[in-house]
């Protein structure tokens, strides 16, 4: 089991529940994407099934968990090319939870993408939540808990999971990325190491580093070079990260912009909003990505210039 960082408070709460024999039968772990919620659910399942109740990694139960062969744990989630989680998947999961444990006292299901249950599936799940089988524990994971019906939410123990602090983000990324990429990755991750996993591809990392160099001082930037960069890289570098990198220096300079007065600040805010909308608009309106990115950059550049 790889070390899990940043969610000690949740682990502590779970450990307390185990110690007091007050385990809730359905936990809903929710929080932004890319912070390791699924890995956290795996760790909690291991704590419950481990012979020493510590996710030791070495006992027979932990070895089975690591090999993915523990008979008392299954994971359910969005299947490839499917838009939602089906009632058949939920029925299978509830059937599994209704059996008594083969190796341990518990049966555990990790339900990933729980915010993608369709209506029928959510209704089926609700019945299971109302009459949980003894020893069954459902660990639900999702980014947006508000997408689940209130009736489901109210029967779960809601556990919010926070983004990681910078130190933990750095530790997580250190084992995955080259040393020269780490600083940029930590900045871009903004607490969510999973959101920069594309930087493991060194060509993406190089392109983003180049982008960062080009737009560092946007009001003085070379538009020809930016245009070239957009054309060559907009198809391979995730759009959210292009924008995050673009806006980092703007946010960092906000105090300075503020001193230039309300109107200048408003212009910058509007330009920033335009940039933030761009990734979604490219998809929704089938826009050509490179020229529309360039025009967002130009609007932002003009706003920054007018404030100097
Ligand atoms: Zn163990």
mmCIF file of C-alpha atoms and ligand atoms in Angstrom:
data_model
loop_
_atom_site.group_PDB
_atom_site.id
_atom_site.type_symbol
_atom_site.label_atom_id
_atom_site.label_comp_id
_atom_site.label_asym_id
_atom_site.label_seq_id
_atom_site.Cartn_x
_atom_site.Cartn_y
_atom_site.Cartn_z
ATOM 1 C CA UNK A 1 0.000 0.000 0.000
ATOM 2 C CA UNK A 2 1.417 3.399 -0.949
ATOM 3 C CA UNK A 3 1.601 6.022 1.760
ATOM 4 C CA UNK A 4 -1.465 8.215 1.835
ATOM 5 C CA UNK A 5 -1.039 11.888 2.629
ATOM 6 C CA UNK A 6 -3.284 14.696 3.706
ATOM 7 C CA UNK A 7 -6.282 12.847 5.111
ATOM 8 C CA UNK A 8 -5.119 12.017 8.620
ATOM 9 C CA UNK A 9 -8.179 13.613 10.206
ATOM 10 C CA UNK A 10 -10.505 11.319 8.249
ATOM 11 C CA UNK A 11 -8.408 8.266 9.101
ATOM 12 C CA UNK A 12 -8.547 9.297 12.743
ATOM 13 C CA UNK A 13 -12.320 9.635 12.680
ATOM 14 C CA UNK A 14 -12.632 6.208 11.066
ATOM 15 C CA UNK A 15 -10.226 4.652 13.585
ATOM 16 C CA UNK A 16 -12.237 6.171 16.454
ATOM 17 C CA UNK A 17 -15.438 4.697 15.031
ATOM 18 C CA UNK A 18 -13.790 1.259 14.831
ATOM 19 C CA UNK A 19 -12.464 1.501 18.382
ATOM 20 C CA UNK A 20 -15.830 2.516 19.797
ATOM 21 C CA UNK A 21 -17.603 -0.112 17.703
ATOM 22 C CA UNK A 22 -19.738 2.643 16.228
ATOM 23 C CA UNK A 23 -18.961 2.119 12.571
ATOM 24 C CA UNK A 24 -21.413 3.920 10.322
ATOM 25 C CA UNK A 25 -22.582 1.603 7.525
ATOM 26 C CA UNK A 26 -22.255 4.222 4.777
ATOM 27 C CA UNK A 27 -19.561 6.875 4.494
ATOM 28 C CA UNK A 28 -19.699 9.517 1.800
ATOM 29 C CA UNK A 29 -16.195 10.829 1.118
ATOM 30 C CA UNK A 30 -16.568 13.978 -0.949
ATOM 31 C CA UNK A 31 -14.224 16.723 -2.104
ATOM 32 C CA UNK A 32 -12.606 18.101 -5.245
ATOM 33 C CA UNK A 33 -11.026 15.808 -7.832
ATOM 34 C CA UNK A 34 -7.406 14.778 -7.619
ATOM 35 C CA UNK A 35 -6.876 14.668 -3.842
ATOM 36 C CA UNK A 36 -6.765 10.883 -3.400
ATOM 37 C CA UNK A 37 -10.276 10.109 -2.135
ATOM 38 C CA UNK A 38 -10.343 6.658 -3.744
ATOM 39 C CA UNK A 39 -6.950 5.806 -2.232
ATOM 40 C CA UNK A 40 -8.318 7.025 1.097
ATOM 41 C CA UNK A 41 -11.323 4.694 0.759
ATOM 42 C CA UNK A 42 -8.925 1.812 0.065
ATOM 43 C CA UNK A 43 -6.953 2.706 3.163
ATOM 44 C CA UNK A 44 -10.098 2.819 5.320
ATOM 45 C CA UNK A 45 -11.194 -0.576 3.972
ATOM 46 C CA UNK A 46 -7.750 -1.933 4.815
ATOM 47 C CA UNK A 47 -7.933 -0.514 8.350
ATOM 48 C CA UNK A 48 -11.199 -2.357 8.829
ATOM 49 C CA UNK A 49 -10.008 -5.685 7.435
ATOM 50 C CA UNK A 50 -6.401 -5.732 8.625
ATOM 51 C CA UNK A 51 -5.705 -8.303 11.357
ATOM 52 C CA UNK A 52 -4.215 -5.556 13.538
ATOM 53 C CA UNK A 53 -6.787 -2.982 12.354
ATOM 54 C CA UNK A 54 -4.019 -0.695 11.189
ATOM 55 C CA UNK A 55 -3.666 -1.344 7.435
ATOM 56 C CA UNK A 56 -0.269 -2.787 8.334
ATOM 57 C CA UNK A 57 0.387 -3.970 4.789
ATOM 58 C CA UNK A 58 1.973 -7.234 5.895
ATOM 59 C CA UNK A 59 -0.716 -9.433 7.492
ATOM 60 C CA UNK A 60 -2.613 -12.013 5.459
ATOM 61 C CA UNK A 61 -5.642 -9.728 4.989
ATOM 62 C CA UNK A 62 -3.513 -6.773 3.884
ATOM 63 C CA UNK A 63 -1.594 -8.979 1.464
ATOM 64 C CA UNK A 64 -4.861 -10.121 -0.085
ATOM 65 C CA UNK A 65 -6.052 -6.509 -0.298
ATOM 66 C CA UNK A 66 -2.812 -5.447 -1.989
ATOM 67 C CA UNK A 67 -3.185 -8.283 -4.472
ATOM 68 C CA UNK A 68 -6.789 -7.254 -5.117
ATOM 69 C CA UNK A 69 -7.988 -10.706 -4.065
ATOM 70 C CA UNK A 70 -9.674 -10.130 -0.692
ATOM 71 C CA UNK A 71 -13.076 -11.859 -0.913
ATOM 72 C CA UNK A 72 -14.790 -9.293 1.328
ATOM 73 C CA UNK A 73 -14.023 -6.153 -0.706
ATOM 74 C CA UNK A 74 -15.218 -5.040 -4.106
ATOM 75 C CA UNK A 75 -15.008 -1.699 -5.914
ATOM 76 C CA UNK A 76 -17.785 -0.403 -8.106
ATOM 77 C CA UNK A 77 -17.607 2.671 -10.302
ATOM 78 C CA UNK A 78 -18.380 4.158 -13.656
ATOM 79 C CA UNK A 79 -17.738 1.574 -16.363
ATOM 80 C CA UNK A 80 -15.872 2.567 -19.487
ATOM 81 C CA UNK A 81 -17.950 4.520 -21.999
ATOM 82 C CA UNK A 82 -20.969 4.571 -19.639
ATOM 83 C CA UNK A 83 -22.553 7.847 -18.583
ATOM 84 C CA UNK A 84 -23.857 6.671 -15.240
ATOM 85 C CA UNK A 85 -23.845 3.899 -12.678
ATOM 86 C CA UNK A 86 -26.700 1.481 -13.342
ATOM 87 C CA UNK A 87 -29.270 -0.179 -11.116
ATOM 88 C CA UNK A 88 -27.732 -3.559 -12.045
ATOM 89 C CA UNK A 89 -24.418 -2.438 -10.570
ATOM 90 C CA UNK A 90 -26.134 -1.261 -7.386
ATOM 91 C CA UNK A 91 -28.091 -4.531 -7.040
ATOM 92 C CA UNK A 92 -24.916 -6.544 -7.463
ATOM 93 C CA UNK A 93 -23.232 -4.398 -4.846
ATOM 94 C CA UNK A 94 -26.106 -4.749 -2.351
ATOM 95 C CA UNK A 95 -26.157 -8.507 -2.945
ATOM 96 C CA UNK A 96 -22.472 -8.620 -2.089
ATOM 97 C CA UNK A 97 -22.990 -6.561 1.080
ATOM 98 C CA UNK A 98 -25.833 -8.827 2.253
ATOM 99 C CA UNK A 99 -23.528 -11.863 2.548
ATOM 100 C CA UNK A 100 -21.531 -12.399 5.697
ATOM 101 C CA UNK A 101 -17.791 -11.885 5.529
ATOM 102 C CA UNK A 102 -15.729 -14.781 4.192
ATOM 103 C CA UNK A 103 -12.400 -13.772 5.734
ATOM 104 C CA UNK A 104 -13.313 -10.926 8.042
ATOM 105 C CA UNK A 105 -16.270 -9.707 10.078
ATOM 106 C CA UNK A 106 -17.033 -7.071 7.466
ATOM 107 C CA UNK A 107 -18.009 -6.759 3.863
ATOM 108 C CA UNK A 108 -16.927 -3.567 2.207
ATOM 109 C CA UNK A 109 -17.872 -1.941 -1.075
ATOM 110 C CA UNK A 110 -16.057 1.100 -2.409
ATOM 111 C CA UNK A 111 -18.488 2.972 -4.641
ATOM 112 C CA UNK A 112 -16.509 5.379 -6.779
ATOM 113 C CA UNK A 113 -18.150 8.172 -8.818
ATOM 114 C CA UNK A 114 -21.172 8.018 -6.495
ATOM 115 C CA UNK A 115 -22.401 11.317 -7.968
ATOM 116 C CA UNK A 116 -22.978 9.441 -11.235
ATOM 117 C CA UNK A 117 -25.735 7.109 -9.966
ATOM 118 C CA UNK A 118 -28.774 7.356 -12.202
ATOM 119 C CA UNK A 119 -32.216 7.822 -10.589
ATOM 120 C CA UNK A 120 -33.148 4.150 -10.523
ATOM 121 C CA UNK A 121 -29.736 3.235 -9.152
ATOM 122 C CA UNK A 122 -30.020 5.885 -6.428
ATOM 123 C CA UNK A 123 -33.459 4.561 -5.439
ATOM 124 C CA UNK A 124 -32.159 1.006 -5.234
ATOM 125 C CA UNK A 125 -29.244 2.218 -3.148
ATOM 126 C CA UNK A 126 -31.619 4.045 -0.823
ATOM 127 C CA UNK A 127 -33.332 0.767 0.102
ATOM 128 C CA UNK A 128 -29.947 -0.746 0.918
ATOM 129 C CA UNK A 129 -29.055 2.252 3.067
ATOM 130 C CA UNK A 130 -32.307 1.997 5.000
ATOM 131 C CA UNK A 131 -31.758 -1.645 5.906
ATOM 132 C CA UNK A 132 -28.020 -2.245 6.035
ATOM 133 C CA UNK A 133 -26.783 -5.808 6.516
ATOM 134 C CA UNK A 134 -24.822 -6.380 9.726
ATOM 135 C CA UNK A 135 -21.096 -5.859 9.219
ATOM 136 C CA UNK A 136 -21.533 -4.197 5.839
ATOM 137 C CA UNK A 137 -19.715 -0.954 5.164
ATOM 138 C CA UNK A 138 -20.223 1.149 2.073
ATOM 139 C CA UNK A 139 -17.517 3.694 1.289
ATOM 140 C CA UNK A 140 -18.862 6.119 -1.294
ATOM 141 C CA UNK A 141 -16.534 8.493 -3.107
ATOM 142 C CA UNK A 142 -17.546 11.506 -5.160
ATOM 143 C CA UNK A 143 -16.542 15.022 -6.167
ATOM 144 C CA UNK A 144 -19.946 16.657 -5.918
ATOM 145 C CA UNK A 145 -22.111 15.329 -3.102
ATOM 146 C CA UNK A 146 -24.886 17.773 -3.994
ATOM 147 C CA UNK A 147 -25.577 15.748 -7.150
ATOM 148 C CA UNK A 148 -26.795 12.880 -4.962
ATOM 149 C CA UNK A 149 -30.435 12.880 -3.818
ATOM 150 C CA UNK A 150 -30.878 14.406 -0.363
ATOM 151 C CA UNK A 151 -32.517 11.147 0.748
ATOM 152 C CA UNK A 152 -29.272 9.285 0.010
ATOM 153 C CA UNK A 153 -27.057 11.964 1.547
ATOM 154 C CA UNK A 154 -29.049 12.040 4.751
ATOM 155 C CA UNK A 155 -28.452 8.318 5.312
ATOM 156 C CA UNK A 156 -24.691 8.617 4.904
ATOM 157 C CA UNK A 157 -22.010 9.887 7.181
ATOM 158 C CA UNK A 158 -20.865 12.910 5.214
ATOM 159 C CA UNK A 159 -17.105 13.279 5.300
ATOM 160 C CA UNK A 160 -15.588 16.200 3.459
ATOM 161 C CA UNK A 161 -12.043 15.657 2.189
ATOM 162 C CA UNK A 162 -9.835 18.734 1.775
ATOM 163 C CA UNK A 163 -7.154 19.522 -0.782
ATOM 164 C CA UNK A 164 -3.636 18.748 0.417
ATOM 165 C CA UNK A 165 -1.230 21.308 1.822
ATOM 166 C CA UNK A 166 1.775 22.232 -0.292
ATOM 167 C CA UNK A 167 4.163 20.017 1.664
ATOM 168 C CA UNK A 168 2.004 16.915 1.130
ATOM 169 C CA UNK A 169 1.431 17.745 -2.543
ATOM 170 C CA UNK A 170 5.192 17.956 -3.002
ATOM 171 C CA UNK A 171 5.705 14.622 -1.238
ATOM 172 C CA UNK A 172 3.076 12.897 -3.370
ATOM 173 C CA UNK A 173 4.481 14.290 -6.610
ATOM 174 C CA UNK A 174 8.136 13.700 -5.740
ATOM 175 C CA UNK A 175 7.890 9.984 -6.432
ATOM 176 C CA UNK A 176 6.192 10.561 -9.786
ATOM 177 C CA UNK A 177 7.859 13.563 -11.413
ATOM 178 C CA UNK A 178 11.322 14.741 -12.434
ATOM 179 C CA UNK A 179 13.014 17.174 -10.090
ATOM 180 C CA UNK A 180 12.847 20.036 -12.618
ATOM 181 C CA UNK A 181 9.090 19.626 -13.028
ATOM 182 C CA UNK A 182 8.198 19.540 -9.326
ATOM 183 C CA UNK A 183 8.006 23.274 -8.594
ATOM 184 C CA UNK A 184 5.740 23.983 -11.542
ATOM 185 C CA UNK A 185 3.606 20.927 -10.722
ATOM 186 C CA UNK A 186 3.145 21.948 -7.071
ATOM 187 C CA UNK A 187 2.031 25.432 -8.148
ATOM 188 C CA UNK A 188 -0.393 24.113 -10.731
ATOM 189 C CA UNK A 189 -1.775 21.322 -8.536
ATOM 190 C CA UNK A 190 -3.259 23.813 -6.088
ATOM 191 C CA UNK A 191 -3.720 21.095 -3.469
ATOM 192 C CA UNK A 192 -4.859 18.380 -5.907
ATOM 193 C CA UNK A 193 -1.883 16.260 -7.017
ATOM 194 C CA UNK A 194 -4.134 14.140 -9.249
ATOM 195 C CA UNK A 195 -4.892 17.180 -11.391
ATOM 196 C CA UNK A 196 -1.301 17.356 -12.640
ATOM 197 C CA UNK A 197 -0.762 13.665 -13.370
ATOM 198 C CA UNK A 198 -0.399 14.579 -17.076
ATOM 199 C CA UNK A 199 2.976 16.132 -16.167
ATOM 200 C CA UNK A 200 4.329 12.583 -15.850
ATOM 201 C CA UNK A 201 4.461 12.824 -19.644
ATOM 202 C CA UNK A 202 7.720 14.736 -20.122
ATOM 203 C CA UNK A 203 6.562 16.347 -23.384
ATOM 204 C CA UNK A 204 3.556 17.872 -21.572
ATOM 205 C CA UNK A 205 5.826 18.995 -18.726
ATOM 206 C CA UNK A 206 8.232 20.631 -21.193
ATOM 207 C CA UNK A 207 5.400 22.376 -23.038
ATOM 208 C CA UNK A 208 3.922 23.772 -19.818
ATOM 209 C CA UNK A 209 7.322 24.973 -18.618
ATOM 210 C CA UNK A 210 7.766 26.745 -21.956
ATOM 211 C CA UNK A 211 4.269 28.252 -21.617
ATOM 212 C CA UNK A 212 5.065 29.479 -18.131
ATOM 213 C CA UNK A 213 8.179 31.198 -19.461
ATOM 214 C CA UNK A 214 6.228 32.871 -22.259
ATOM 215 C CA UNK A 215 3.439 34.299 -20.137
ATOM 216 C CA UNK A 216 5.370 35.082 -16.943
ATOM 217 C CA UNK A 217 5.198 38.810 -17.646
ATOM 218 C CA UNK A 218 2.196 38.912 -19.908
ATOM 219 C CA UNK A 219 2.091 42.656 -20.448
ATOM 220 C CA UNK A 220 5.523 42.405 -22.110
ATOM 221 C CA UNK A 221 5.010 38.995 -23.719
ATOM 222 C CA UNK A 222 5.872 38.117 -27.307
ATOM 223 C CA UNK A 223 2.536 37.464 -29.024
ATOM 224 C CA UNK A 224 4.119 35.732 -32.033
ATOM 225 C CA UNK A 225 5.699 33.127 -29.753
ATOM 226 C CA UNK A 226 2.463 32.702 -27.778
ATOM 227 C CA UNK A 227 0.567 32.175 -31.025
ATOM 228 C CA UNK A 228 3.074 29.511 -32.088
ATOM 229 C CA UNK A 229 2.880 27.809 -28.721
ATOM 230 C CA UNK A 230 -0.929 27.677 -28.841
ATOM 231 C CA UNK A 231 -0.939 26.129 -32.315
ATOM 232 C CA UNK A 232 1.591 23.436 -31.426
ATOM 233 C CA UNK A 233 0.452 22.517 -27.931
ATOM 234 C CA UNK A 234 -3.221 23.181 -27.426
ATOM 235 C CA UNK A 235 -4.129 19.683 -28.561
ATOM 236 C CA UNK A 236 -1.872 17.899 -26.070
ATOM 237 C CA UNK A 237 -1.749 20.027 -22.917
ATOM 238 C CA UNK A 238 -4.901 19.934 -20.730
ATOM 239 C CA UNK A 239 -6.734 23.231 -21.131
ATOM 240 C CA UNK A 240 -7.391 23.726 -17.422
ATOM 241 C CA UNK A 241 -3.657 23.614 -16.765
ATOM 242 C CA UNK A 242 -2.889 26.088 -19.562
ATOM 243 C CA UNK A 243 -5.271 28.541 -17.895
ATOM 244 C CA UNK A 244 -4.060 27.825 -14.383
ATOM 245 C CA UNK A 245 -0.477 28.557 -15.480
ATOM 246 C CA UNK A 246 -1.616 31.688 -17.313
ATOM 247 C CA UNK A 247 -3.423 33.066 -14.270
ATOM 248 C CA UNK A 248 -0.842 32.238 -11.570
ATOM 249 C CA UNK A 249 1.225 35.403 -12.187
ATOM 250 C CA UNK A 250 -1.972 37.478 -12.481
ATOM 251 C CA UNK A 251 -3.200 36.281 -9.075
ATOM 252 C CA UNK A 252 0.277 36.786 -7.619
ATOM 253 C CA UNK A 253 0.242 40.409 -8.825
ATOM 254 C CA UNK A 254 -3.288 41.141 -7.626
ATOM 255 C CA UNK A 255 -2.141 43.365 -4.789
ATOM 256 C CA UNK A 256 -0.224 45.485 -7.260
ATOM 257 C CA UNK A 257 -3.208 45.633 -9.647
ATOM 258 C CA UNK A 258 -5.427 46.726 -6.780
ATOM 259 C CA UNK A 259 -3.358 49.847 -6.301
ATOM 260 C CA UNK A 260 -4.287 50.963 -9.839
ATOM 261 C CA UNK A 261 -7.876 51.607 -9.011
ATOM 262 C CA UNK A 262 -11.270 50.037 -9.303
ATOM 263 C CA UNK A 263 -11.775 50.321 -13.046
ATOM 264 C CA UNK A 264 -8.485 48.713 -13.966
ATOM 265 C CA UNK A 265 -9.181 45.921 -11.499
ATOM 266 C CA UNK A 266 -12.632 45.295 -12.971
ATOM 267 C CA UNK A 267 -11.132 44.997 -16.462
ATOM 268 C CA UNK A 268 -8.640 42.431 -15.203
ATOM 269 C CA UNK A 269 -11.373 40.471 -13.394
ATOM 270 C CA UNK A 270 -13.462 40.327 -16.550
ATOM 271 C CA UNK A 271 -10.471 39.147 -18.585
ATOM 272 C CA UNK A 272 -9.680 36.494 -15.952
ATOM 273 C CA UNK A 273 -13.279 35.262 -16.045
ATOM 274 C CA UNK A 274 -13.053 35.009 -19.835
ATOM 275 C CA UNK A 275 -9.942 32.843 -19.488
ATOM 276 C CA UNK A 276 -11.622 30.609 -16.897
ATOM 277 C CA UNK A 277 -14.614 30.110 -19.208
ATOM 278 C CA UNK A 278 -12.459 29.205 -22.198
ATOM 279 C CA UNK A 279 -11.900 25.443 -21.508
ATOM 280 C CA UNK A 280 -15.651 24.858 -21.110
ATOM 281 C CA UNK A 281 -16.584 26.986 -24.105
ATOM 282 C CA UNK A 282 -14.193 25.112 -26.370
ATOM 283 C CA UNK A 283 -16.105 21.919 -25.596
ATOM 284 C CA UNK A 284 -19.671 23.275 -25.436
ATOM 285 C CA UNK A 285 -19.443 25.504 -28.488
ATOM 286 C CA UNK A 286 -16.982 23.338 -30.479
ATOM 287 C CA UNK A 287 -14.622 26.302 -30.801
ATOM 288 C CA UNK A 288 -11.207 26.065 -32.414
ATOM 289 C CA UNK A 289 -8.964 25.917 -29.382
ATOM 290 C CA UNK A 290 -5.783 27.672 -30.524
ATOM 291 C CA UNK A 291 -7.227 30.946 -31.894
ATOM 292 C CA UNK A 292 -9.746 31.299 -29.062
ATOM 293 C CA UNK A 293 -7.015 30.741 -26.476
ATOM 294 C CA UNK A 294 -4.909 33.378 -28.189
ATOM 295 C CA UNK A 295 -7.751 35.881 -28.125
ATOM 296 C CA UNK A 296 -8.375 35.226 -24.396
ATOM 297 C CA UNK A 297 -4.674 35.827 -23.796
ATOM 298 C CA UNK A 298 -4.797 39.059 -25.793
ATOM 299 C CA UNK A 299 -7.777 40.353 -23.804
ATOM 300 C CA UNK A 300 -5.979 39.564 -20.565
ATOM 301 C CA UNK A 301 -2.793 41.198 -21.838
ATOM 302 C CA UNK A 302 -4.667 44.353 -22.812
ATOM 303 C CA UNK A 303 -6.300 44.460 -19.368
ATOM 304 C CA UNK A 304 -2.957 44.101 -17.618
ATOM 305 C CA UNK A 305 -1.401 46.769 -19.835
ATOM 306 C CA UNK A 306 -4.171 49.254 -19.273
ATOM 307 C CA UNK A 307 -3.608 48.942 -15.541
ATOM 308 C CA UNK A 308 0.100 49.780 -15.732
HETATM 309 ZN ZN1 LIG B 1 -2.713 -5.745 8.056
#
